Short mmCIF file of C-alpha atoms in Angstrom, two decimals:
data_model
loop_
_atom_site.label_atom_id
_atom_site.label_comp_id
_atom_site.label_asym_id
_atom_site.label_seq_id
_atom_site.Cartn_x
_atom_site.Cartn_y
_atom_site.Cartn_z
CA GLY A 1 17.16 1.66 -21.09
CA SER A 2 17.25 3.62 -17.55
CA VAL A 3 15.15 1.79 -14.97
CA THR A 4 15.94 5.21 -12.92
CA GLY A 5 12.53 4.98 -10.63
CA ALA A 6 11.41 1.58 -11.52
CA ILE A 7 10.29 0.65 -8.06
CA THR A 8 7.95 4.21 -7.53
CA ASN A 9 4.57 3.67 -6.05
CA ASN A 10 4.24 3.45 -9.74
CA VAL A 11 5.64 0.45 -10.84
CA LEU A 12 4.10 -1.40 -7.45
CA ALA A 13 0.52 0.63 -8.27
CA SER A 14 0.47 -1.20 -12.08
CA ALA A 15 2.15 -4.38 -10.85
CA THR A 16 -0.11 -7.44 -11.24
CA GLU A 17 -1.06 -9.03 -7.39
CA VAL A 18 1.58 -12.46 -9.01
CA GLU A 19 4.54 -10.07 -9.93
CA LEU A 20 3.96 -8.33 -5.87
CA PHE A 21 5.13 -11.65 -4.74
CA ASP A 22 7.68 -12.69 -7.50
CA PRO A 23 11.24 -12.25 -6.39
CA GLN A 24 11.90 -11.88 -10.62
CA PHE A 25 9.74 -8.80 -10.64
CA TYR A 26 12.16 -6.94 -7.87
CA ILE A 27 15.32 -8.96 -9.65
CA SER A 28 13.60 -7.28 -13.16
CA LYS A 29 14.21 -4.02 -11.07
CA ILE A 30 17.41 -4.08 -9.94
CA PRO A 31 19.22 -1.14 -11.65
CA THR A 32 22.55 -3.63 -13.38
CA GLU A 33 24.28 -0.09 -14.25
CA THR A 34 27.37 1.23 -13.40
CA LYS A 35 25.74 4.58 -13.13
CA GLU A 36 25.24 4.23 -9.35
CA ILE A 37 22.81 8.35 -9.38
CA ASP A 38 21.17 8.54 -6.87
CA SER A 39 17.38 7.69 -7.12
CA ILE A 40 18.80 4.54 -8.84
CA SER A 41 20.13 2.86 -5.70
CA LYS A 42 17.67 4.20 -3.70
CA ASP A 43 14.97 1.88 -5.93
CA ARG A 44 17.67 -1.22 -5.63
CA ASN A 45 17.59 -0.41 -1.76
CA TYR A 46 13.49 -0.56 -2.39
CA ALA A 47 14.54 -4.10 -4.15
CA TYR A 48 15.94 -5.18 -1.90
CA TYR A 49 13.95 -4.72 1.31
CA GLN A 50 10.63 -6.22 -0.19
CA LEU A 51 12.50 -9.17 -1.61
CA GLY A 52 14.37 -9.66 2.05
CA LEU A 53 10.71 -9.69 3.13
CA ILE A 54 9.06 -12.19 0.37
CA TYR A 55 12.03 -14.81 1.05
CA LYS A 56 11.37 -14.54 4.87
CA GLU A 57 7.82 -14.13 5.60
CA LYS A 58 6.43 -15.95 2.95
CA PHE A 59 8.80 -18.22 1.21
CA LYS A 60 10.95 -18.88 4.91
CA GLU A 61 14.37 -18.84 2.36
CA TYR A 62 15.99 -17.57 5.66
CA GLU A 63 19.39 -17.42 3.99
CA LEU A 64 18.21 -15.17 1.19
CA ALA A 65 16.46 -13.01 2.78
CA LYS A 66 19.69 -12.64 4.98
CA SER A 67 21.38 -11.71 1.55
CA LYS A 68 19.01 -8.97 0.78
CA PHE A 69 19.03 -7.47 3.95
CA GLN A 70 23.19 -7.63 4.26
CA ASN A 71 23.14 -6.41 0.39
CA LEU A 72 21.03 -3.58 1.86
CA LEU A 73 22.33 -2.39 4.86
CA LYS A 74 26.17 -2.12 3.22
CA SER A 75 24.74 -0.11 0.25
CA ASN A 76 24.02 3.03 1.79
CA PRO A 77 20.16 2.81 2.57
CA GLU A 78 18.43 5.45 3.33
CA GLU A 79 16.87 6.22 6.66
CA ARG A 80 14.49 4.61 7.18
CA LEU A 81 14.72 0.82 5.66
CA ILE A 82 18.24 0.51 7.97
CA LEU A 83 16.11 0.00 11.50
CA PRO A 84 13.16 -2.68 10.29
CA SER A 85 16.11 -3.99 8.06
CA LYS A 86 18.08 -4.97 11.17
CA TYR A 87 15.28 -6.03 13.07
CA ASN A 88 14.64 -8.00 10.09
CA LEU A 89 17.45 -9.38 9.90
CA TYR A 90 17.88 -9.80 13.76
CA LYS A 91 14.88 -12.71 12.66
CA ILE A 92 16.44 -14.17 10.49
CA TYR A 93 19.54 -14.25 12.74
CA GLU A 94 17.86 -15.83 15.76
CA LEU A 95 14.98 -18.73 13.11
CA LEU A 96 18.67 -19.63 11.39
CA GLY A 97 20.15 -20.53 15.33
CA GLU A 98 22.99 -18.21 14.07
CA ASN A 99 22.95 -16.70 18.06
CA ASP A 100 26.28 -14.79 17.52
CA GLU A 101 25.34 -12.12 15.02
CA ALA A 102 21.84 -12.53 16.38
CA ALA A 103 22.95 -11.09 19.93
CA ILE A 104 25.15 -8.41 18.07
CA ALA A 105 22.32 -7.32 15.94
CA LYS A 106 20.14 -6.85 18.71
CA THR A 107 22.80 -4.89 21.21
CA ASP A 108 23.03 -2.63 18.13
CA ILE A 109 19.08 -1.69 18.00
CA VAL A 110 19.33 -1.46 22.21
CA SER A 111 22.16 0.49 21.98
CA ASN A 112 22.08 2.07 19.21
CA TYR A 113 18.04 3.02 18.04
CA PRO A 114 16.43 2.89 22.56
CA GLU A 115 13.38 4.31 21.45
CA SER A 116 12.00 2.44 18.65
CA TRP A 117 9.70 -0.02 18.99
CA PHE A 118 11.90 -2.51 18.12
CA SER A 119 14.39 -1.95 20.93
CA THR A 120 12.10 -2.09 23.37
CA SER A 121 10.02 -6.02 22.25
CA LEU A 122 14.02 -7.18 22.24
CA TYR A 123 14.66 -5.63 25.37
CA ASN A 124 12.19 -6.37 27.64
CA PRO A 125 9.91 -8.75 26.13
CA ASP A 126 9.12 -10.19 29.11
CA SER A 127 7.37 -6.56 29.90
CA ALA A 128 4.00 -6.73 28.23
CA SER A 129 2.96 -3.12 29.11
CA ALA A 130 6.00 -1.93 28.35
CA LYS A 131 6.55 -3.68 24.64
CA TYR A 132 2.19 -2.97 24.18
CA GLU A 133 2.96 0.90 24.73
CA ASN A 134 5.17 1.49 22.11
CA SER A 135 4.09 -1.30 20.18
CA PRO A 136 2.61 -0.74 16.88
CA GLU A 137 -0.89 -2.12 18.43
CA SER A 138 -0.89 0.77 20.61
CA LEU A 139 -0.20 3.13 18.00
CA TYR A 140 -3.05 2.05 15.75
CA GLU A 141 -5.18 2.05 18.65
CA GLY A 142 -4.62 5.60 19.44
CA LEU A 143 -4.59 6.59 16.02
CA TYR A 144 -8.50 5.38 16.24
CA GLN A 145 -8.70 7.41 18.58
CA LYS A 146 -8.05 10.45 17.15
CA PHE A 147 -9.62 9.44 13.96
CA GLU A 148 -13.08 8.71 16.33
CA ASN A 149 -12.89 12.11 17.27
CA GLN A 150 -12.54 13.59 13.45
CA GLU A 151 -8.84 14.67 14.00
CA TYR A 152 -8.54 13.20 10.36
CA ALA A 153 -5.04 16.04 9.51
CA GLU A 154 -3.72 14.22 12.06
CA VAL A 155 -4.27 10.80 11.51
CA ILE A 156 -2.92 11.43 7.82
CA SER A 157 0.15 12.60 9.09
CA LYS A 158 0.62 10.43 12.01
CA THR A 159 -0.64 7.39 9.94
CA GLU A 160 1.95 8.33 7.04
CA GLU A 161 4.80 8.74 9.66
CA TYR A 162 4.42 4.85 11.64
CA ILE A 163 4.53 3.24 8.01
CA ASN A 164 7.50 4.30 7.41
CA THR A 165 8.42 3.10 11.15
CA PHE A 166 7.16 -0.19 10.70
CA GLU A 167 7.73 -0.47 7.19
CA GLY A 168 7.60 -4.61 7.13
CA GLU A 169 4.73 -5.27 9.74
CA PRO A 170 2.05 -7.04 9.38
CA ILE A 171 0.49 -3.11 11.48
CA VAL A 172 1.25 -1.59 7.61
CA SER A 173 -1.59 -2.36 5.78
CA LYS A 174 -4.46 -1.97 8.49
CA LEU A 175 -2.71 1.91 9.13
CA GLU A 176 -2.86 2.23 4.75
CA LEU A 177 -6.75 1.67 5.02
CA LEU A 178 -7.05 4.29 8.39
CA LYS A 179 -5.17 6.68 6.29
CA ALA A 180 -7.54 6.50 3.03
CA THR A 181 -11.04 6.77 5.47
CA ALA A 182 -9.28 9.39 6.95
CA LEU A 183 -8.22 10.85 3.43
CA GLY A 184 -11.63 10.29 2.49
CA ARG A 185 -13.35 11.98 5.12
CA LEU A 186 -11.16 15.55 4.82
CA TYR A 187 -10.54 16.12 1.22
CA GLY A 188 -13.34 14.09 -0.55
CA TYR A 189 -14.46 10.92 -3.58
CA GLU A 190 -11.10 11.75 -5.23
CA ALA A 191 -8.95 11.45 -2.23
CA TYR A 192 -10.64 8.37 -0.91
CA SER A 193 -11.08 6.52 -4.09
CA LYS A 194 -6.66 6.83 -5.00
CA ALA A 195 -5.81 5.47 -1.29
CA ILE A 196 -8.09 2.41 -2.34
CA ASN A 197 -6.91 1.85 -5.01
CA TYR A 198 -3.05 1.96 -3.98
CA LEU A 199 -4.40 -0.03 -0.64
CA ALA A 200 -5.78 -3.13 -3.04
CA ILE A 201 -3.22 -3.26 -4.65
CA THR A 202 0.30 -3.16 -2.92
CA TYR A 203 -1.48 -5.08 0.15
CA ALA A 204 -3.55 -6.90 -2.34
CA ASN A 205 -2.60 -10.24 -0.34
CA THR A 206 -3.23 -8.68 3.01
CA GLU A 207 -7.14 -8.59 4.92
CA GLU A 208 -6.84 -4.94 4.49
CA GLY A 209 -6.22 -5.35 0.99
CA LYS A 210 -9.03 -7.62 0.27
CA GLN A 211 -11.21 -5.27 1.87
CA ALA A 212 -9.83 -2.09 -0.39
CA GLN A 213 -10.29 -3.91 -3.32
CA ASP A 214 -13.84 -4.96 -1.82
CA ILE A 215 -14.64 -1.40 -1.13
CA GLU A 216 -13.46 -1.03 -4.72
CA SER A 217 -15.95 -2.84 -6.83
CA ASN A 218 -19.09 -2.84 -4.55
CA VAL A 219 -18.74 1.05 -2.43
CA LEU A 220 -17.24 3.56 -4.74
CA PRO A 221 -19.69 2.89 -7.43
CA LYS A 222 -22.47 3.75 -5.09
CA LEU A 223 -21.38 7.25 -4.10
CA THR A 224 -19.86 8.60 -7.61
CA ASN A 225 -22.75 10.38 -8.16
CA THR A 226 -22.65 13.89 -7.41
CA ASP A 227 -26.47 15.17 -8.17
CA PHE A 228 -28.27 16.80 -5.58
CA VAL A 229 -31.02 15.81 -5.08
CA GLN A 230 -34.84 18.51 -5.71
CA GLU A 231 -35.55 19.64 -2.25
CA ASN A 232 -39.77 19.37 -2.12
CA ASP A 233 -40.92 18.00 0.60
CA SER A 234 -42.83 15.60 -1.83
CA LEU A 235 -39.64 13.75 -1.99
CA THR A 236 -37.71 14.12 0.44
CA ASN A 237 -38.54 14.69 4.30
CA ASN A 238 -35.20 14.41 6.22
CA TYR A 239 -33.46 17.76 6.68
CA LYS A 240 -30.52 19.54 8.56
CA VAL A 241 -29.29 22.83 9.07
CA VAL A 242 -25.90 23.51 9.25
CA PHE A 243 -23.79 26.48 11.25
CA LYS A 244 -20.85 26.90 9.09
CA PHE A 245 -17.55 27.79 10.39
CA GLN A 246 -14.59 28.80 8.48
CA ASN A 247 -11.24 27.97 10.83
CA PRO A 248 -12.45 28.25 14.50
CA LYS A 249 -10.90 29.37 17.43
CA PRO A 250 -10.46 25.88 20.21
CA ASP A 251 -13.38 26.14 21.93
CA GLN A 252 -15.56 27.84 19.70
CA ILE A 253 -17.60 24.85 17.76
CA SER A 254 -17.72 23.14 21.68
CA SER A 255 -19.10 26.25 22.92
CA PHE A 256 -21.16 26.77 19.93
CA LYS A 257 -22.87 23.41 20.34
CA LYS A 258 -23.08 23.49 24.37
CA THR A 259 -26.00 27.13 23.60
CA LEU A 260 -27.42 25.19 20.25
CA ASP A 261 -28.06 21.88 22.51
CA GLU A 262 -29.82 23.79 25.29
CA VAL A 263 -31.56 26.02 22.71
CA LEU A 264 -32.79 23.20 21.32
CA LYS A 265 -34.05 21.53 24.34
CA ASN A 266 -36.80 24.62 24.74
CA ILE A 267 -38.44 23.55 21.06
CA LYS A 268 -41.65 22.35 20.82
CA TYR A 269 -42.50 19.16 18.59
CA TYR A 270 -39.49 18.96 17.33
CA SER A 271 -36.76 16.77 18.33
CA LEU A 272 -34.23 17.70 17.61
CA LYS A 273 -30.30 16.87 18.08
CA SER A 274 -27.12 18.41 17.07
CA SER A 275 -23.19 16.80 16.07
CA VAL A 276 -20.54 18.43 15.12
CA ASP A 277 -18.85 17.13 11.66
CA VAL A 278 -15.91 17.99 9.59
CA TYR A 279 -16.03 18.91 6.10
CA ASN A 280 -12.63 20.01 4.73
CA PRO A 281 -9.16 21.52 6.80
CA ASN A 282 -10.84 24.75 7.25
CA THR A 283 -13.96 24.20 8.25
CA THR A 284 -16.43 21.98 10.39
CA PHE A 285 -19.85 21.95 10.50
CA VAL A 286 -22.03 22.00 13.25
CA VAL A 287 -25.25 20.29 12.57
CA VAL A 288 -29.39 19.82 12.89
CA HIS A 289 -30.97 16.74 12.77
CA GLY A 290 -34.78 16.22 13.52
CA LEU A 291 -36.28 18.73 10.79
CA ARG A 292 -38.97 16.71 8.24
CA ASN A 293 -39.20 20.08 6.54
CA ALA A 294 -38.26 22.64 3.67
CA GLN A 295 -39.46 25.49 4.38
CA VAL A 296 -39.33 25.02 8.44
CA ALA A 297 -35.52 23.88 7.94
CA LYS A 298 -34.72 27.26 6.24
CA THR A 299 -36.59 28.94 8.51
CA PHE A 300 -35.29 27.91 11.85
CA ASN A 301 -34.54 30.44 14.03
CA GLN A 302 -37.85 30.72 14.18
CA LEU A 303 -38.62 27.52 16.47
CA LEU A 304 -36.99 29.92 19.06
CA ASN A 305 -38.66 31.71 21.51
CA LYS A 306 -37.39 35.59 21.76
CA GLU A 307 -34.79 34.36 24.77
CA ASP A 308 -33.22 32.15 22.28
CA LYS A 309 -32.84 33.54 19.17
CA LYS A 310 -30.78 36.04 21.24
CA LYS A 311 -28.30 33.10 22.03
CA ILE A 312 -27.16 31.98 18.31
CA LYS A 313 -26.17 34.84 15.78
CA GLU A 314 -24.99 32.67 13.51
CA PRO A 315 -25.74 32.01 10.14
CA TYR A 316 -26.58 28.53 8.97
CA PHE A 317 -28.23 26.44 5.72
CA ALA A 318 -31.56 23.49 5.76
CA ILE A 319 -30.51 21.47 3.03
CA ALA A 320 -31.66 17.85 2.27
CA SER A 321 -30.02 14.82 4.12
CA ALA A 322 -29.53 13.02 0.84
CA ASN A 323 -27.29 16.67 -0.38
CA TYR A 324 -25.43 16.77 3.35
CA GLN A 325 -24.23 13.33 2.09
CA ILE A 326 -23.28 13.64 -1.14
CA ILE A 327 -21.56 17.55 -0.09
CA GLN A 328 -19.97 15.40 2.81
CA ILE A 329 -18.46 12.35 0.19
CA HIS A 330 -17.90 15.60 -2.56
CA LYS A 331 -17.19 18.49 -0.75
CA ASN A 332 -18.97 20.02 -2.93
CA LEU A 333 -21.07 22.85 -0.99
CA ASP A 334 -19.84 25.38 -3.02
CA ALA A 335 -21.80 23.85 -6.18
CA TYR A 336 -24.57 23.22 -3.65
CA ILE A 337 -25.15 26.34 -2.49
CA SER A 338 -25.06 28.71 -5.96
CA ILE A 339 -27.85 25.71 -6.83
CA ASN A 340 -30.54 26.49 -3.98
CA ASN A 341 -29.56 29.75 -2.97
CA ASN A 342 -29.99 29.10 1.07
#
């Protein structure tokens, strides 16, 4: 039968851990038909790439690895596989003591891909800072900073770009985990669960793959609940007040938060704090924490003095902390609003 699309994510996703590191699994996916349609050759190239990596990294079979990467480079590979394959070949030539080949490969990478991390690490191995600046680790740290700043959309698109750039490097599974977490924060439980499952299977033998397996077994089951708790003070005594901004202008959130923080300082008997929480790609919340009573939360503006009331005109809704957690995990604010018409 046809083997088109064989080495797609679906096949990798349904492969067992044993299969993922068994060369035979990839060899079985290499099409033998003469009909070289585009998607078949793509699958074959990806199989060669995976085989090359497995022979090199896992089995230290450098001759076998070399032949796979060489075959791949002769087979009109997609752009994203070319540079990592050349870099891996260079490393293999070095390991085999084939110094002439290594020198040719190095010159090729440095002169044809001068901007790449691979080139920097070859051309200037002694300059630790130059190497580090463009290194996967450094780029990852920059992305993690963005994640901390809740720039989730940016993190998702950049991790995808770097996953392609550094295919075959150990940083990839870390990038996948960061991407999964950002997807969860921005799009909620379904997106998170799907990304964690992919990571658990595709990168099963890495630290992050094992972490993903643990999340699947122990964390995801605890997050499935979408039922809101009843909001009365005998059941819950932790409430938030949420100001919702749709497609906010760049400075709108920070200037509102600044005003809000000044106003909160003037409220007697309560110690209230605020935070900015991204809800989804178009919606950002500014949240007031520290209220203990549903009615007080619902009539939050009554706590403000006359002057401060004029400063805070934006509409808000009150929500129990337990329910706030549910709307952030499942992105089901509309369901909450329709049940608890604030």
